[in-house]
mmCIF file of C-alpha atoms in Angstrom:
data_model
loop_
_atom_site.group_PDB
_atom_site.id
_atom_site.type_symbol
_atom_site.label_atom_id
_atom_site.label_comp_id
_atom_site.label_asym_id
_atom_site.label_seq_id
_atom_site.Cartn_x
_atom_site.Cartn_y
_atom_site.Cartn_z
ATOM 1 C CA MET A 1 -29.376 10.424 37.877
ATOM 2 C CA GLY A 2 -31.587 12.097 40.431
ATOM 3 C CA LEU A 3 -28.930 11.893 43.140
ATOM 4 C CA LEU A 4 -26.437 13.763 40.964
ATOM 5 C CA ARG A 5 -29.010 16.421 40.088
ATOM 6 C CA ILE A 6 -29.854 17.193 43.713
ATOM 7 C CA ILE A 7 -26.158 17.257 44.677
ATOM 8 C CA LEU A 8 -25.520 19.779 41.902
ATOM 9 C CA ALA A 9 -28.490 21.905 42.966
ATOM 10 C CA LEU A 10 -27.218 21.886 46.545
ATOM 11 C CA ALA A 11 -23.732 22.788 45.275
ATOM 12 C CA VAL A 12 -25.234 25.985 43.861
ATOM 13 C CA VAL A 13 -27.012 26.707 47.159
ATOM 14 C CA ILE A 14 -23.829 26.063 49.145
ATOM 15 C CA SER A 15 -21.773 28.331 46.884
ATOM 16 C CA HIS A 16 -24.231 31.186 47.465
ATOM 17 C CA SER A 17 -24.841 30.630 51.178
ATOM 18 C CA GLY A 18 -21.299 30.203 52.489
ATOM 19 C CA GLY A 19 -20.777 26.461 52.821
ATOM 20 C CA PHE A 20 -22.351 23.428 54.447
ATOM 21 C CA PHE A 21 -20.498 21.939 57.427
ATOM 22 C CA GLY A 22 -17.249 23.094 55.855
ATOM 23 C CA LEU A 23 -18.016 21.723 52.379
ATOM 24 C CA LYS A 24 -17.577 24.108 49.468
ATOM 25 C CA SER A 25 -18.307 21.558 46.722
ATOM 26 C CA ILE A 26 -17.444 22.373 43.091
ATOM 27 C CA GLY A 27 -19.071 25.801 42.994
ATOM 28 C CA GLY A 28 -22.166 27.179 41.346
ATOM 29 C CA LEU A 29 -20.711 27.816 37.891
ATOM 30 C CA ARG A 30 -19.451 24.261 37.381
ATOM 31 C CA ALA A 31 -22.653 22.804 38.850
ATOM 32 C CA VAL A 32 -24.833 24.763 36.414
ATOM 33 C CA GLN A 33 -22.665 23.777 33.461
ATOM 34 C CA ILE A 34 -22.859 20.109 34.447
ATOM 35 C CA PHE A 35 -26.631 20.610 34.576
ATOM 36 C CA PHE A 36 -26.400 21.734 30.939
ATOM 37 C CA ILE A 37 -24.652 18.456 30.075
ATOM 38 C CA ILE A 38 -27.335 16.457 31.905
ATOM 39 C CA SER A 39 -30.017 18.440 30.096
ATOM 40 C CA GLY A 40 -28.379 17.623 26.777
ATOM 41 C CA PHE A 41 -28.406 13.926 27.727
ATOM 42 C CA TYR A 42 -32.089 13.912 28.679
ATOM 43 C CA MET A 43 -33.262 16.035 25.746
ATOM 44 C CA SER A 44 -31.373 13.796 23.318
ATOM 45 C CA MET A 45 -33.011 10.750 24.887
ATOM 46 C CA ILE A 46 -36.600 11.979 24.850
ATOM 47 C CA LEU A 47 -36.268 13.459 21.360
ATOM 48 C CA ASP A 48 -34.945 10.098 20.199
ATOM 49 C CA LYS A 49 -37.570 7.926 21.907
ATOM 50 C CA LYS A 50 -40.506 10.008 23.097
ATOM 51 C CA TYR A 51 -41.109 13.051 20.910
ATOM 52 C CA THR A 52 -41.132 11.705 17.377
ATOM 53 C CA GLY A 53 -43.409 12.078 14.400
ATOM 54 C CA LYS A 54 -45.897 14.735 13.380
ATOM 55 C CA GLY A 55 -46.576 17.437 15.942
ATOM 56 C CA SER A 56 -43.742 16.293 18.197
ATOM 57 C CA TYR A 57 -41.900 19.631 18.120
ATOM 58 C CA LEU A 58 -44.774 21.637 19.608
ATOM 59 C CA LEU A 59 -45.575 18.859 22.079
ATOM 60 C CA PHE A 60 -41.934 18.757 23.167
ATOM 61 C CA LEU A 61 -41.726 22.524 23.666
ATOM 62 C CA SER A 62 -45.064 22.827 25.438
ATOM 63 C CA ASN A 63 -44.191 19.978 27.803
ATOM 64 C CA ARG A 64 -40.815 21.559 28.577
ATOM 65 C CA PHE A 65 -42.590 24.847 29.282
ATOM 66 C CA LEU A 66 -45.005 23.040 31.618
ATOM 67 C CA ARG A 67 -41.991 21.618 33.396
ATOM 68 C CA ILE A 68 -40.338 25.002 33.934
ATOM 69 C CA TYR A 69 -42.864 27.826 34.060
ATOM 70 C CA PRO A 70 -45.386 26.869 36.799
ATOM 71 C CA VAL A 71 -42.694 26.518 39.479
ATOM 72 C CA TYR A 72 -40.857 29.592 38.231
ATOM 73 C CA TRP A 73 -44.014 31.711 38.194
ATOM 74 C CA PHE A 74 -44.858 30.572 41.721
ATOM 75 C CA ILE A 75 -41.449 31.743 42.989
ATOM 76 C CA LEU A 76 -41.756 34.949 40.957
ATOM 77 C CA PHE A 77 -45.165 35.677 42.517
ATOM 78 C CA LEU A 78 -43.858 34.777 45.980
ATOM 79 C CA THR A 79 -40.891 37.122 45.503
ATOM 80 C CA ILE A 80 -43.144 40.014 44.478
ATOM 81 C CA PHE A 81 -45.591 39.301 47.309
ATOM 82 C CA ILE A 82 -42.848 39.173 49.962
ATOM 83 C CA SER A 83 -41.269 42.344 48.557
ATOM 84 C CA ILE A 84 -44.568 44.225 48.829
ATOM 85 C CA ILE A 85 -45.218 42.955 52.365
ATOM 86 C CA SER A 86 -41.667 43.941 53.304
ATOM 87 C CA ALA A 87 -42.227 47.439 51.910
ATOM 88 C CA ILE A 88 -45.447 47.855 53.885
ATOM 89 C CA PHE A 89 -43.930 46.895 57.227
ATOM 90 C CA THR A 90 -40.242 47.849 56.887
ATOM 91 C CA ASP A 91 -40.085 50.284 53.949
ATOM 92 C CA ASN A 92 -37.695 47.860 52.231
ATOM 93 C CA TRP A 93 -38.828 46.891 48.738
ATOM 94 C CA PHE A 94 -36.529 43.881 48.712
ATOM 95 C CA PHE A 95 -36.140 42.536 45.127
ATOM 96 C CA ILE A 96 -38.292 45.332 43.698
ATOM 97 C CA SER A 97 -35.943 48.000 45.098
ATOM 98 C CA PRO A 98 -34.097 48.644 41.783
ATOM 99 C CA TYR A 99 -37.414 49.399 40.083
ATOM 100 C CA ILE A 100 -38.324 51.909 42.796
ATOM 101 C CA GLU A 101 -34.889 53.511 42.878
ATOM 102 C CA TYR A 102 -34.507 53.934 39.120
ATOM 103 C CA PHE A 103 -38.155 54.275 38.109
ATOM 104 C CA GLU A 104 -37.721 57.858 36.895
ATOM 105 C CA VAL A 105 -34.561 56.956 34.970
ATOM 106 C CA ILE A 106 -35.731 53.870 33.051
ATOM 107 C CA SER A 107 -37.394 54.431 29.680
ATOM 108 C CA VAL A 108 -40.744 52.817 28.946
ATOM 109 C CA ASP A 109 -39.347 50.339 26.417
ATOM 110 C CA THR A 110 -36.601 49.279 28.853
ATOM 111 C CA LEU A 111 -39.165 48.780 31.612
ATOM 112 C CA ILE A 112 -41.385 46.725 29.306
ATOM 113 C CA PHE A 113 -38.414 44.560 28.308
ATOM 114 C CA GLN A 114 -37.536 43.945 31.964
ATOM 115 C CA ILE A 115 -41.109 43.011 32.854
ATOM 116 C CA ILE A 116 -41.460 40.659 29.880
ATOM 117 C CA THR A 117 -38.087 39.056 30.610
ATOM 118 C CA ASN A 118 -39.044 38.433 34.238
ATOM 119 C CA ILE A 119 -42.281 36.775 33.147
ATOM 120 C CA ALA A 120 -41.168 34.920 30.024
ATOM 121 C CA LEU A 121 -37.604 33.935 31.083
ATOM 122 C CA PHE A 122 -36.322 34.432 27.545
ATOM 123 C CA GLY A 123 -33.647 37.101 27.583
ATOM 124 C CA GLN A 124 -32.583 36.670 31.199
ATOM 125 C CA ASP A 125 -29.321 35.097 30.082
ATOM 126 C CA ILE A 126 -28.367 38.267 28.175
ATOM 127 C CA SER A 127 -29.181 40.612 31.082
ATOM 128 C CA MET A 128 -25.498 40.799 32.001
ATOM 129 C CA PHE A 129 -24.659 41.865 28.462
ATOM 130 C CA LEU A 130 -26.923 44.897 28.812
ATOM 131 C CA GLY A 131 -26.679 48.232 30.544
ATOM 132 C CA ILE A 132 -29.049 51.132 31.189
ATOM 133 C CA SER A 133 -28.116 54.669 30.286
ATOM 134 C CA THR A 134 -28.806 56.967 33.243
ATOM 135 C CA GLU A 135 -29.266 59.825 30.777
ATOM 136 C CA THR A 136 -31.764 58.325 28.340
ATOM 137 C CA GLY A 137 -32.988 55.244 30.234
ATOM 138 C CA LYS A 138 -32.343 53.153 27.127
ATOM 139 C CA MET A 139 -30.692 49.745 26.977
ATOM 140 C CA PHE A 140 -27.308 49.215 25.388
ATOM 141 C CA PHE A 141 -24.950 46.273 24.989
ATOM 142 C CA THR A 142 -21.859 46.042 27.174
ATOM 143 C CA HIS A 143 -18.989 43.582 27.420
ATOM 144 C CA ASN A 144 -18.538 44.077 31.188
ATOM 145 C CA TYR A 145 -21.576 44.713 33.363
ATOM 146 C CA ASN A 146 -19.323 45.162 36.421
ATOM 147 C CA LEU A 147 -18.385 48.620 35.158
ATOM 148 C CA LEU A 148 -21.984 49.847 35.127
ATOM 149 C CA GLU A 149 -24.466 51.213 37.616
ATOM 150 C CA PRO A 150 -27.251 50.258 37.750
ATOM 151 C CA ARG A 151 -26.571 46.695 36.702
ATOM 152 C CA PHE A 152 -29.230 45.480 34.319
ATOM 153 C CA ASN A 153 -29.350 42.046 35.931
ATOM 154 C CA SER A 154 -30.272 43.636 39.289
ATOM 155 C CA PHE A 155 -33.783 44.033 37.841
ATOM 156 C CA LEU A 156 -34.223 40.248 37.637
ATOM 157 C CA LEU A 157 -36.593 39.203 40.412
ATOM 158 C CA VAL A 158 -35.391 35.583 40.371
ATOM 159 C CA PRO A 159 -31.753 36.230 39.430
ATOM 160 C CA GLN A 160 -30.611 32.609 39.189
ATOM 161 C CA ALA A 161 -33.232 32.002 36.473
ATOM 162 C CA TRP A 162 -30.730 33.236 33.873
ATOM 163 C CA SER A 163 -29.761 29.578 33.398
ATOM 164 C CA LEU A 164 -33.362 28.790 32.457
ATOM 165 C CA GLY A 165 -33.049 31.335 29.659
ATOM 166 C CA VAL A 166 -30.062 29.373 28.359
ATOM 167 C CA GLU A 167 -32.001 26.096 28.738
ATOM 168 C CA LEU A 168 -34.960 27.473 26.802
ATOM 169 C CA MET A 169 -32.690 28.536 23.954
ATOM 170 C CA PHE A 170 -31.402 24.972 23.752
ATOM 171 C CA TYR A 171 -34.942 23.543 23.827
ATOM 172 C CA MET A 172 -35.873 25.696 20.844
ATOM 173 C CA ILE A 173 -33.119 24.270 18.637
ATOM 174 C CA ALA A 174 -32.533 20.818 20.180
ATOM 175 C CA PRO A 175 -34.947 18.905 17.896
ATOM 176 C CA TRP A 176 -33.042 20.235 14.884
ATOM 177 C CA ILE A 177 -29.582 19.327 16.203
ATOM 178 C CA VAL A 178 -29.471 16.331 18.560
ATOM 179 C CA ARG A 179 -30.816 13.908 15.939
ATOM 180 C CA ARG A 180 -28.122 14.873 13.443
ATOM 181 C CA SER A 181 -24.953 12.967 12.588
ATOM 182 C CA ALA A 182 -22.132 12.647 15.079
ATOM 183 C CA PHE A 183 -19.920 14.536 12.631
ATOM 184 C CA LEU A 184 -22.209 17.587 12.695
ATOM 185 C CA ILE A 185 -22.545 17.492 16.485
ATOM 186 C CA PHE A 186 -18.771 17.253 16.978
ATOM 187 C CA SER A 187 -18.318 20.075 14.468
ATOM 188 C CA ILE A 188 -20.669 22.342 16.436
ATOM 189 C CA ILE A 189 -18.873 21.425 19.672
ATOM 190 C CA ILE A 190 -15.475 22.266 18.170
ATOM 191 C CA ILE A 191 -16.754 25.584 16.774
ATOM 192 C CA SER A 192 -18.363 26.498 20.107
ATOM 193 C CA ILE A 193 -15.239 25.685 22.136
ATOM 194 C CA SER A 194 -13.001 27.434 19.595
ATOM 195 C CA LEU A 195 -15.110 30.598 19.816
ATOM 196 C CA ARG A 196 -14.888 30.443 23.593
ATOM 197 C CA PHE A 197 -11.098 29.962 23.490
ATOM 198 C CA PHE A 198 -10.642 32.824 21.017
ATOM 199 C CA THR A 199 -12.843 35.180 23.055
ATOM 200 C CA TYR A 200 -11.045 34.330 26.309
ATOM 201 C CA ASN A 201 -7.479 34.479 25.049
ATOM 202 C CA PHE A 202 -7.431 36.927 22.144
ATOM 203 C CA ILE A 203 -10.216 39.377 22.972
ATOM 204 C CA GLY A 204 -9.696 39.097 26.733
ATOM 205 C CA TYR A 205 -13.306 38.440 27.730
ATOM 206 C CA SER A 206 -12.525 35.631 30.179
ATOM 207 C CA PHE A 207 -14.896 36.839 32.879
ATOM 208 C CA ASN A 208 -18.563 36.630 33.791
ATOM 209 C CA PRO A 209 -20.915 36.741 31.842
ATOM 210 C CA TRP A 210 -18.820 35.375 28.966
ATOM 211 C CA THR A 211 -17.796 32.361 31.057
ATOM 212 C CA ASN A 212 -21.272 30.910 31.509
ATOM 213 C CA ARG A 213 -24.108 33.009 30.056
ATOM 214 C CA PHE A 214 -23.287 33.332 26.353
ATOM 215 C CA PHE A 215 -25.409 30.666 24.652
ATOM 216 C CA PRO A 216 -23.126 29.991 21.641
ATOM 217 C CA PHE A 217 -20.408 29.036 24.142
ATOM 218 C CA GLU A 218 -22.713 26.968 26.362
ATOM 219 C CA LEU A 219 -24.110 25.027 23.408
ATOM 220 C CA SER A 220 -21.025 22.791 23.437
ATOM 221 C CA LEU A 221 -21.929 21.612 26.953
ATOM 222 C CA PHE A 222 -25.471 20.639 25.957
ATOM 223 C CA LEU A 223 -24.027 18.708 23.036
ATOM 224 C CA PHE A 224 -21.580 17.000 25.392
ATOM 225 C CA GLY A 225 -24.772 15.544 26.845
ATOM 226 C CA THR A 226 -25.858 14.406 23.382
ATOM 227 C CA ILE A 227 -22.534 12.612 22.904
ATOM 228 C CA SER A 228 -22.947 11.063 26.356
ATOM 229 C CA TYR A 229 -26.409 9.779 25.405
ATOM 230 C CA ARG A 230 -25.009 8.208 22.258
ATOM 231 C CA LEU A 231 -22.324 6.551 24.345
ATOM 232 C CA TYR A 232 -25.132 5.138 26.482
ATOM 233 C CA CYS A 233 -26.987 3.842 23.418
ATOM 234 C CA SER A 234 -23.828 2.237 22.056
ATOM 235 C CA ARG A 235 -23.249 0.395 25.372
ATOM 236 C CA LEU A 236 -19.513 0.984 24.945
ATOM 237 C CA ILE A 237 -19.166 1.842 28.623
ATOM 238 C CA THR A 238 -21.921 -0.078 30.377
ATOM 239 C CA MET A 239 -21.248 -3.350 28.525
ATOM 240 C CA ASN A 240 -17.444 -3.290 28.293
ATOM 241 C CA LEU A 241 -16.570 -2.190 31.816
ATOM 242 C CA GLY A 242 -17.109 -4.453 34.807
ATOM 243 C CA LYS A 243 -19.666 -3.427 37.428
ATOM 244 C CA ILE A 244 -17.005 -2.950 40.109
ATOM 245 C CA PHE A 245 -15.019 -0.637 37.853
ATOM 246 C CA GLN A 246 -18.180 1.280 36.934
ATOM 247 C CA ILE A 247 -19.002 1.773 40.622
ATOM 248 C CA PHE A 248 -15.455 2.995 41.233
ATOM 249 C CA ILE A 249 -15.787 5.525 38.374
ATOM 250 C CA VAL A 250 -19.071 6.832 39.813
ATOM 251 C CA LEU A 251 -17.782 7.041 43.400
ATOM 252 C CA ALA A 252 -14.635 8.858 42.272
ATOM 253 C CA TYR A 253 -16.793 11.306 40.337
ATOM 254 C CA PHE A 254 -19.076 12.001 43.308
ATOM 255 C CA SER A 255 -16.059 12.505 45.562
ATOM 256 C CA ILE A 256 -14.766 15.198 43.190
ATOM 257 C CA ILE A 257 -18.183 16.880 43.045
ATOM 258 C CA ILE A 258 -18.814 16.844 46.801
ATOM 259 C CA PHE A 259 -15.327 17.143 48.298
ATOM 260 C CA HIS A 260 -13.714 19.297 45.637
ATOM 261 C CA GLN A 261 -10.382 20.802 46.634
ATOM 262 C CA LYS A 262 -8.636 23.747 44.987
ATOM 263 C CA SER A 263 -5.443 21.667 44.834
ATOM 264 C CA LEU A 264 -7.035 19.522 42.105
ATOM 265 C CA GLU A 265 -7.011 22.455 39.700
ATOM 266 C CA PHE A 266 -4.183 23.577 37.431
ATOM 267 C CA ASP A 267 -2.913 27.075 38.156
ATOM 268 C CA ARG A 268 -1.229 27.531 34.773
ATOM 269 C CA PHE A 269 -4.322 26.340 32.897
ATOM 270 C CA PRO A 270 -7.309 27.575 34.944
ATOM 271 C CA ASN A 271 -9.981 26.115 32.638
ATOM 272 C CA LEU A 272 -8.346 22.719 32.119
ATOM 273 C CA PHE A 273 -9.865 21.205 35.265
ATOM 274 C CA ASN A 274 -13.338 22.328 34.175
ATOM 275 C CA TRP A 275 -13.111 20.667 30.788
ATOM 276 C CA LEU A 276 -11.631 17.473 32.216
ATOM 277 C CA LEU A 277 -14.550 17.405 34.662
ATOM 278 C CA TYR A 278 -17.069 17.920 31.849
ATOM 279 C CA CYS A 279 -15.497 15.092 29.824
ATOM 280 C CA TYR A 280 -15.572 12.900 32.931
ATOM 281 C CA THR A 281 -19.269 13.771 33.301
ATOM 282 C CA CYS A 282 -19.914 12.498 29.772
ATOM 283 C CA LEU A 283 -18.412 9.141 30.739
ATOM 284 C CA VAL A 284 -20.256 8.925 34.055
ATOM 285 C CA LEU A 285 -23.787 9.787 32.866
ATOM 286 C CA PRO A 286 -24.350 6.543 30.884
ATOM 287 C CA ILE A 287 -23.343 4.510 33.943
ATOM 288 C CA LEU A 288 -25.476 6.573 36.318
ATOM 289 C CA PHE A 289 -28.493 6.397 34.042
ATOM 290 C CA GLU A 290 -28.147 2.639 33.637
ATOM 291 C CA PHE A 291 -27.955 2.222 37.423
ATOM 292 C CA SER A 292 -30.886 4.505 38.235
ATOM 293 C CA LYS A 293 -33.289 4.544 35.289
ATOM 294 C CA HIS A 294 -35.835 2.238 36.950
ATOM 295 C CA SER A 295 -35.455 3.681 40.457
ATOM 296 C CA ASN A 296 -38.505 5.624 41.576
ATOM 297 C CA ILE A 297 -36.637 6.833 44.679
ATOM 298 C CA ASP A 298 -33.827 8.285 42.590
ATOM 299 C CA TYR A 299 -36.373 9.973 40.325
ATOM 300 C CA ARG A 300 -38.201 11.562 43.265
ATOM 301 C CA ILE A 301 -34.928 12.771 44.764
ATOM 302 C CA GLY A 302 -34.011 14.331 41.433
ATOM 303 C CA GLU A 303 -37.371 16.096 41.227
ATOM 304 C CA LEU A 304 -36.301 18.261 44.164
ATOM 305 C CA SER A 305 -33.341 19.690 42.246
ATOM 306 C CA TYR A 306 -35.202 22.282 40.175
ATOM 307 C CA PRO A 307 -37.294 23.667 43.082
ATOM 308 C CA ILE A 308 -34.149 23.800 45.236
ATOM 309 C CA TYR A 309 -32.318 25.748 42.562
ATOM 310 C CA ILE A 310 -35.109 28.195 41.780
ATOM 311 C CA THR A 311 -36.002 28.964 45.426
ATOM 312 C CA HIS A 312 -32.616 29.250 47.096
ATOM 313 C CA ILE A 313 -31.843 32.931 46.417
ATOM 314 C CA LEU A 314 -35.181 33.967 47.921
ATOM 315 C CA ILE A 315 -34.475 31.827 50.993
ATOM 316 C CA ILE A 316 -30.978 33.309 51.334
ATOM 317 C CA PHE A 317 -32.296 36.872 51.237
ATOM 318 C CA LEU A 318 -35.038 36.038 53.736
ATOM 319 C CA LEU A 319 -32.964 34.112 56.278
ATOM 320 C CA SER A 320 -29.447 35.565 56.149
ATOM 321 C CA PRO A 321 -30.283 38.904 57.879
ATOM 322 C CA PRO A 322 -32.146 37.362 60.873
ATOM 323 C CA LEU A 323 -29.489 34.652 61.229
ATOM 324 C CA LYS A 324 -26.847 37.369 61.350
ATOM 325 C CA ARG A 325 -28.792 39.328 63.973
ATOM 326 C CA MET A 326 -29.102 36.197 66.108
ATOM 327 C CA ASN A 327 -25.356 35.494 65.747
ATOM 328 C CA PHE A 328 -26.049 32.297 63.802
ATOM 329 C CA SER A 329 -24.060 33.341 60.727
ATOM 330 C CA ASN A 330 -21.775 30.330 61.189
ATOM 331 C CA PHE A 331 -24.792 28.111 60.459
ATOM 332 C CA ASN A 332 -26.097 30.218 57.587
ATOM 333 C CA GLY A 333 -25.457 27.602 54.908
ATOM 334 C CA GLU A 334 -26.808 24.698 56.935
ATOM 335 C CA VAL A 335 -30.084 26.465 57.795
ATOM 336 C CA ILE A 336 -30.605 27.689 54.242
ATOM 337 C CA VAL A 337 -29.990 24.230 52.760
ATOM 338 C CA ILE A 338 -32.491 22.604 55.136
ATOM 339 C CA VAL A 339 -35.201 25.241 54.641
ATOM 340 C CA THR A 340 -34.711 25.187 50.862
ATOM 341 C CA ILE A 341 -35.127 21.398 50.750
ATOM 342 C CA ILE A 342 -38.309 21.616 52.844
ATOM 343 C CA LEU A 343 -39.806 24.288 50.580
ATOM 344 C CA ALA A 344 -38.781 22.278 47.504
ATOM 345 C CA PHE A 345 -40.595 19.232 48.893
ATOM 346 C CA PHE A 346 -43.871 21.153 49.145
ATOM 347 C CA ILE A 347 -43.416 22.661 45.688
ATOM 348 C CA VAL A 348 -42.958 19.188 44.216
ATOM 349 C CA LYS A 349 -45.992 17.862 46.069
ATOM 350 C CA TYR A 350 -48.422 20.658 45.283
ATOM 351 C CA ILE A 351 -47.156 22.071 41.973
ATOM 352 C CA THR A 352 -44.759 19.728 40.174
ATOM 353 C CA ASN A 353 -46.629 16.453 40.686
ATOM 354 C CA PRO A 354 -50.044 17.719 39.480
ATOM 355 C CA ILE A 355 -48.373 19.301 36.455
ATOM 356 C CA GLU A 356 -46.510 16.042 35.782
ATOM 357 C CA CYS A 357 -49.839 14.225 35.530
ATOM 358 C CA ILE A 358 -50.909 16.689 32.845
ATOM 359 C CA ARG A 359 -47.614 16.333 30.974
ATOM 360 C CA GLN A 360 -47.752 12.555 30.967
ATOM 361 C CA LYS A 361 -51.401 12.465 29.890
ATOM 362 C CA ARG A 362 -50.609 14.696 26.913
ATOM 363 C CA VAL A 363 -47.921 12.301 25.699
ATOM 364 C CA LEU A 364 -49.982 9.205 26.466
ATOM 365 C CA CYS A 365 -52.943 10.593 24.532
ATOM 366 C CA ARG A 366 -50.701 11.295 21.549
ATOM 367 C CA ASP A 367 -49.079 7.857 21.751
ATOM 368 C CA THR A 368 -52.429 6.115 22.133
ATOM 369 C CA ARG A 369 -53.528 7.668 18.863
ATOM 370 C CA CYS A 370 -50.196 6.834 17.213
ATOM 371 C CA LYS A 371 -49.779 3.484 19.046
ATOM 372 C CA LEU A 372 -46.871 3.075 21.449
ATOM 373 C CA SER A 373 -43.552 2.453 19.757
ATOM 374 C CA THR A 374 -41.910 1.307 22.994
ATOM 375 C CA SER A 375 -42.742 -1.205 25.662
ATOM 376 C CA PRO A 376 -45.131 0.003 28.412
ATOM 377 C CA THR A 377 -42.376 -0.151 31.041
ATOM 378 C CA ARG A 378 -39.925 1.815 28.945
ATOM 379 C CA HIS A 379 -42.658 4.300 28.051
ATOM 380 C CA ARG A 380 -43.343 4.939 31.749
ATOM 381 C CA ASP A 381 -39.618 5.539 32.282
ATOM 382 C CA LEU A 382 -39.534 8.062 29.443
ATOM 383 C CA CYS A 383 -42.616 9.859 30.767
ATOM 384 C CA LYS A 384 -40.560 10.939 33.768
ATOM 385 C CA TYR A 385 -38.471 13.305 31.696
#
């Protein structure tokens, strides 16, 4: 599923950078929420096959942290470094500007919370539910961050990392949920979607951040991935549908993701298209995984998705102003996509791959002591995730 992951990551980049040769794709919000479904699929798989037995919970969490934090911290450090260099030579503090501008306003406890959140990732998803009082400098909860100044989320140095905060919340509870009965999982999905529907239609909170940053609502999407994994295990799709029909389903799905048109949506029911797409994703993932699970090329392509996602805002802020000055704004998206992919390649080579060796060794050492419960080939496939 590496090809899908990189297409989704690029969809986020394209949505933030203004397009790519005229393509708008499905947009950043939908791409991130499909990522949540994919994450639910993978976490359900590895918790079913890879992280089992005594000590598996801590091993699972620590390996997920090793997957996320080193790359994130590198981009965080790079952002701070570039901001300081920018301040020295241009008097522009870049991403640190909100801290400089409101330093005398922010209370100590608020500042500490912001620093910890930027380092630890936890809490970034609730940044848009918080405001800062300009009188006391204290934090307070708000239902609409758009009405406030300063915006609390403007203090995030890697702003797109809010989705990692949501991911981490799911990692913390996944081992206690994804192994449960289908009845319980469907019940949680129904409750989550019902809460979302009630909040949108009866309270009136049908806007960002309620649309994609409130974890109780997003939990249903992760569990869509769990249902998709169980569909894969049951072979209902991969065994009962012919290969030609499966290929058609996948190609149709990719065409919707890449060449999405507004005309496909339903004006009277604005969220209906989203949920149909998410259900379609659940049907496609078992086919995609079956096609690609032994492909090293697909895996390596997919490895670029996280670095692309976590670096693209920094690249946009660095390149958009000079491109505008040089009258290359029409090629803004194309240049940013290319540069982001190049940077992602080096991050994978020099950060992700060495860390992956450590992650795999930790699991192999545990499984050597416990004896492998899967075939060597299948175990190598699982080590990828």
